[in-house]
CSV table of C-alpha atoms in Angstrom, one decimal:
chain,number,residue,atom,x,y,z
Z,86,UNK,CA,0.0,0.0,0.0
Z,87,UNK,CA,1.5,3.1,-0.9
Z,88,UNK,CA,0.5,6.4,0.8
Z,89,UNK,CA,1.5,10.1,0.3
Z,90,UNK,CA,4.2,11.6,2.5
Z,91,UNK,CA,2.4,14.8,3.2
Z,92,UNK,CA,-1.0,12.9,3.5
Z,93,UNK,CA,0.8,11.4,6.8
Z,94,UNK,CA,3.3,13.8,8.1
Z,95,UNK,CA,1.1,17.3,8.0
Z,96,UNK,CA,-1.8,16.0,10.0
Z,97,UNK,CA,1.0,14.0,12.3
Z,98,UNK,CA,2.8,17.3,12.7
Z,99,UNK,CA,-0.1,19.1,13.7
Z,100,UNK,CA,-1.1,16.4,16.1
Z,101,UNK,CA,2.3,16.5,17.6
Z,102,UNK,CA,2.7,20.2,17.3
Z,103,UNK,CA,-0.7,20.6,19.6
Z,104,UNK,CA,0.5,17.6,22.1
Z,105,UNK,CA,3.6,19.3,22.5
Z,106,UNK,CA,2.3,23.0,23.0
Z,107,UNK,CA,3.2,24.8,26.4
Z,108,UNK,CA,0.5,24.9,27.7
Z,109,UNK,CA,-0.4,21.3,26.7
Z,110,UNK,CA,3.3,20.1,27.5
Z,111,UNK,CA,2.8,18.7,31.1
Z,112,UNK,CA,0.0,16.9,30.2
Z,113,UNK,CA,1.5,15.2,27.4
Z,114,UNK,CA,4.2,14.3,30.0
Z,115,UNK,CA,2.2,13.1,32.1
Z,116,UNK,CA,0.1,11.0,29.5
Z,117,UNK,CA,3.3,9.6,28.2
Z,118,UNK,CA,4.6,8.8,31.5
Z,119,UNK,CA,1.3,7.3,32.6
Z,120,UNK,CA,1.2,5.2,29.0
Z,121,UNK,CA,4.2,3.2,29.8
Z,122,UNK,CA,3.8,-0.9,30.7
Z,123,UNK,CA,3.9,-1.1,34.4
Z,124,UNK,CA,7.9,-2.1,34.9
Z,125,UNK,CA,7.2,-6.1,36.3
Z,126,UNK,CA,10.5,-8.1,36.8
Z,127,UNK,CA,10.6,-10.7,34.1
Z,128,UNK,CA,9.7,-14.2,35.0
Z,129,UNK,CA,12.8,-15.7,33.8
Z,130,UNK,CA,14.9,-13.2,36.0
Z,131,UNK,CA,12.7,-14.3,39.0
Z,132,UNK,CA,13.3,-18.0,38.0
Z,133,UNK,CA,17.4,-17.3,37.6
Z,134,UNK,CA,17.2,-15.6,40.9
Z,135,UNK,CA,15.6,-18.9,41.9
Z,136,UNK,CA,18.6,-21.2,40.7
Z,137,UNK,CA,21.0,-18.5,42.2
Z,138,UNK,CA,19.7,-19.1,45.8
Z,139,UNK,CA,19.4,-23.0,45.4
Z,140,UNK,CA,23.2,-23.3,44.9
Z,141,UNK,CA,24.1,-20.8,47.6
Z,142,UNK,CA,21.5,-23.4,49.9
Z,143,UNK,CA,23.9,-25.9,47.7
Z,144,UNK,CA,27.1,-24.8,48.6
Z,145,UNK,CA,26.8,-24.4,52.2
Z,146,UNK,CA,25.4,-28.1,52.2
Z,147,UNK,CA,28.7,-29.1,51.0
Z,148,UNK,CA,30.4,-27.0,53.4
Z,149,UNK,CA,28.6,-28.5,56.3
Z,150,UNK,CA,29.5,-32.2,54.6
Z,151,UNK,CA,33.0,-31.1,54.5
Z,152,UNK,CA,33.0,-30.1,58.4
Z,153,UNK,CA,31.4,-33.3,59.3
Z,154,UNK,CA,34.1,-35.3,57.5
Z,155,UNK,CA,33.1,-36.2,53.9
Z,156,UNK,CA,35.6,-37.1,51.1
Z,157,UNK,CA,37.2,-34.1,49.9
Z,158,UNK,CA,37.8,-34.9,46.2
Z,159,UNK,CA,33.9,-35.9,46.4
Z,160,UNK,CA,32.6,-32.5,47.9
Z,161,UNK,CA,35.5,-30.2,45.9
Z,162,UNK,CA,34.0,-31.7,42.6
Z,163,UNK,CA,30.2,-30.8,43.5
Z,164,UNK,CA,31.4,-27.4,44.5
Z,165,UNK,CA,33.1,-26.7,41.2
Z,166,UNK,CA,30.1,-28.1,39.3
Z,167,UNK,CA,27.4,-25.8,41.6
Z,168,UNK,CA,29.7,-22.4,41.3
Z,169,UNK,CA,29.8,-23.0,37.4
Z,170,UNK,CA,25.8,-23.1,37.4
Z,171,UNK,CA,25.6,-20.3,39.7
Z,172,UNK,CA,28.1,-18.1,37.5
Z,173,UNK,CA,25.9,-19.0,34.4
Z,174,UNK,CA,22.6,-17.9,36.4
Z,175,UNK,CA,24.5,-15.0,37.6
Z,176,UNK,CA,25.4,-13.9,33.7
Z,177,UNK,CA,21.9,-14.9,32.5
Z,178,UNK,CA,20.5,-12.3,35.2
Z,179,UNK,CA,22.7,-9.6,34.2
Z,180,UNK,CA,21.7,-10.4,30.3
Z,181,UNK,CA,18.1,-10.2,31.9
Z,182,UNK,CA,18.6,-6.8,33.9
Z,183,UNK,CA,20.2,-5.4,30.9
Z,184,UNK,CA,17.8,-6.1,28.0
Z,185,UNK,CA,14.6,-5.9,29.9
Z,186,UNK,CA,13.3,-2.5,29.0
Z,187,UNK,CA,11.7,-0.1,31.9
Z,188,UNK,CA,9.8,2.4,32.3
Z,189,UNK,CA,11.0,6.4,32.2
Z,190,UNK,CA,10.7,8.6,34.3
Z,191,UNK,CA,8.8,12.1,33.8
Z,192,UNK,CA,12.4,13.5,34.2
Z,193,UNK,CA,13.8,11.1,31.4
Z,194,UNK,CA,11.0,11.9,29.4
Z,195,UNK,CA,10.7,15.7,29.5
Z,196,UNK,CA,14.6,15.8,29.1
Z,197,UNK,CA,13.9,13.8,26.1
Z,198,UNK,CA,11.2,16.7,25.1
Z,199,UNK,CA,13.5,18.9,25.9
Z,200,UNK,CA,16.2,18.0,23.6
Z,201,UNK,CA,13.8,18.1,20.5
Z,202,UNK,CA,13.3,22.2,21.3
Z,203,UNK,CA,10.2,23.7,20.1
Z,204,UNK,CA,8.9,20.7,18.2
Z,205,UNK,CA,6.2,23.4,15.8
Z,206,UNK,CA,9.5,25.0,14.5
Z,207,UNK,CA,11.6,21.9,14.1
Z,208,UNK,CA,8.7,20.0,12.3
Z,209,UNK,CA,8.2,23.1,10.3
Z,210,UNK,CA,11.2,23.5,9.3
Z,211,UNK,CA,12.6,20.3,9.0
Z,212,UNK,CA,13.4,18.6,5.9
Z,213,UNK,CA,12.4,14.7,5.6
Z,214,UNK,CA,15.4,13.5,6.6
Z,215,UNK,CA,15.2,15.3,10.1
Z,216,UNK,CA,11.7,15.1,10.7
Z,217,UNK,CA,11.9,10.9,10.7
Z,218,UNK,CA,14.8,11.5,13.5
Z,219,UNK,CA,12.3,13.9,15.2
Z,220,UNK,CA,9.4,10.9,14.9
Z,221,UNK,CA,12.2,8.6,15.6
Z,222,UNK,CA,13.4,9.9,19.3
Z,223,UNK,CA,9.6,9.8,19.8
Z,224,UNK,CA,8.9,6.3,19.2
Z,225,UNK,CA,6.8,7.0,17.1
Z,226,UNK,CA,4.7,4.1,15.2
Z,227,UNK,CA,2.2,4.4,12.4
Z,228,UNK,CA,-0.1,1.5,12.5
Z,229,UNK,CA,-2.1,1.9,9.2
Z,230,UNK,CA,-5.9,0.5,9.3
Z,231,UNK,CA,-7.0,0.3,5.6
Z,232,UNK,CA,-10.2,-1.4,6.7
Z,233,UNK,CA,-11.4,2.5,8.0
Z,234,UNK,CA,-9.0,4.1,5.9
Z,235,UNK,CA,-7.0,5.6,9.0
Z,236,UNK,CA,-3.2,5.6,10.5
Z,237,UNK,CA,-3.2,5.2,14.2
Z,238,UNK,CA,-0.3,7.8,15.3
Z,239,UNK,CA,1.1,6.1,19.0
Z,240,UNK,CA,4.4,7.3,20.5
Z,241,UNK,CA,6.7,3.9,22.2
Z,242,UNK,CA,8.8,5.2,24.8
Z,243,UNK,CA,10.3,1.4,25.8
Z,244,UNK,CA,13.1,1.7,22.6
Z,245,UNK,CA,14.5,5.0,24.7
Z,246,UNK,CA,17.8,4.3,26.7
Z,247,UNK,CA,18.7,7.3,26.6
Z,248,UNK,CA,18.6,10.6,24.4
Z,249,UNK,CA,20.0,11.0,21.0
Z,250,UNK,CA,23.0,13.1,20.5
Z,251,UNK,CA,21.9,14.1,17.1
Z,252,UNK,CA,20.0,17.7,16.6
Z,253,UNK,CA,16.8,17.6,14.4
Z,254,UNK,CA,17.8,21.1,13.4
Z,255,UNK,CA,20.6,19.8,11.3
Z,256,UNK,CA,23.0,21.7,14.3
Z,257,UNK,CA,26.4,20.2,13.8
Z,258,UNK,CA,27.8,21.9,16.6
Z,259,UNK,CA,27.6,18.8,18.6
Z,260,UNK,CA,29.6,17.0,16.2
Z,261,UNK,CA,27.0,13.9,15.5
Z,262,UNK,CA,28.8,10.6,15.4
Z,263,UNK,CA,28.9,8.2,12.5
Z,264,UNK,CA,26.0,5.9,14.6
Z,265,UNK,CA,24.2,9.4,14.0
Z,266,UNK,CA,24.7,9.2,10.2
Z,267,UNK,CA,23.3,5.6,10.6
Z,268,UNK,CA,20.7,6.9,12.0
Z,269,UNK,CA,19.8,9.6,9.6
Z,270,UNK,CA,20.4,7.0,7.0
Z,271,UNK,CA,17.9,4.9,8.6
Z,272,UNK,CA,15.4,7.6,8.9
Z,273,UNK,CA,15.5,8.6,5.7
Z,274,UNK,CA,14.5,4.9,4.2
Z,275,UNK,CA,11.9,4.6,6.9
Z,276,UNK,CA,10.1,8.2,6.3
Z,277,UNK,CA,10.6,7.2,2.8
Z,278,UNK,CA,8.5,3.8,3.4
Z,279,UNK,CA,5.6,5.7,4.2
């Protein structure tokens, strides 16, 4: 399905352009904070955490076995093999903790607000290019709906880490990186998509 650029982007930009006016800017803080999936600890980290504790209960066992006499070379063997499982549960927790996205805070997102300036001027002014970085730091997602003959406009703050380092103004002052010109790259062929 093909669509026209401007058919999306100028009633998107005026959506986004009202959302983020100052006197509307708090509230759209406060919608965006209060969209986010409550932050629940994944089930898998709550299971690792589970093997973690069972080798500690292990490894004490075996100390106890040790005190009351047991063969060494026995009891040093099932300690090696129970500190290797508990370093791999350790590691997968960390891979866990690490890729298991969380919720921002209204700080995290208004400094994220923040950083795009006064979205009416950088929307007007932008060229394609910049505006898909602009809809990009959003999270933004166009799901289209040809059955009503509608794009659902949603902003996804669980891709954000962090903010972008790259100006939607085209200011260089910053000196963007080459992950930047990825980016831009990226943006391009994605805006262009639509």
């Amino acid at each position: 399905m093909y669509l026209r650029e401007d058919a999306l982007t100028d009633p998107l930009d005026t959506w986004l352009a009202s959302a983020f006016a100052p006197h509307r800017i708090e509230h759209t803080i406060t919608a965006m904070a209060d969209a986010q999936p409550l932050s629940h600890p994944p089930t898998t980290g709550t299971a690792t955490q589970a093997i973690i504790n069972e080798c500690d209960a292990k490894l004490e066992r075996y100390r106890a076995a040790l005190d009351a006499g047991a063969d060494p070379a026995v009891v040093t063997a099932w300690i090696a093999q129970t500190q290797a499982e508990r370093a791999r549960a350790e590691a997968d927790l960390r891979t866990i903790a690490s890729t298991t996205p969380r919720r921002m805070s209204r700080g995290e997102i208004r400094a994220l607000v923040t950083a795009l300036g006064d979205i009416t001027t950088v929307l007007r002014d932008a060229g394609p290019a910049d505006k898909a970085e602009v809809y990009r730091q959003l999270g933004l997602r166009l799901n289209n709906q040809p059955e009503t003959q509608t794009v659902r406009a949603e902003v996804d703050l669980s891709a954000h880490r962090g903010i972008y380092r790259l100006c939607p103004r085209g200011d260089t002052a910053h000196c963007p990186t080459a992950d930047d010109a990825q980016r831009n790259a990226e943006a391009r062929t994605s805006l262009a998509a639509l």
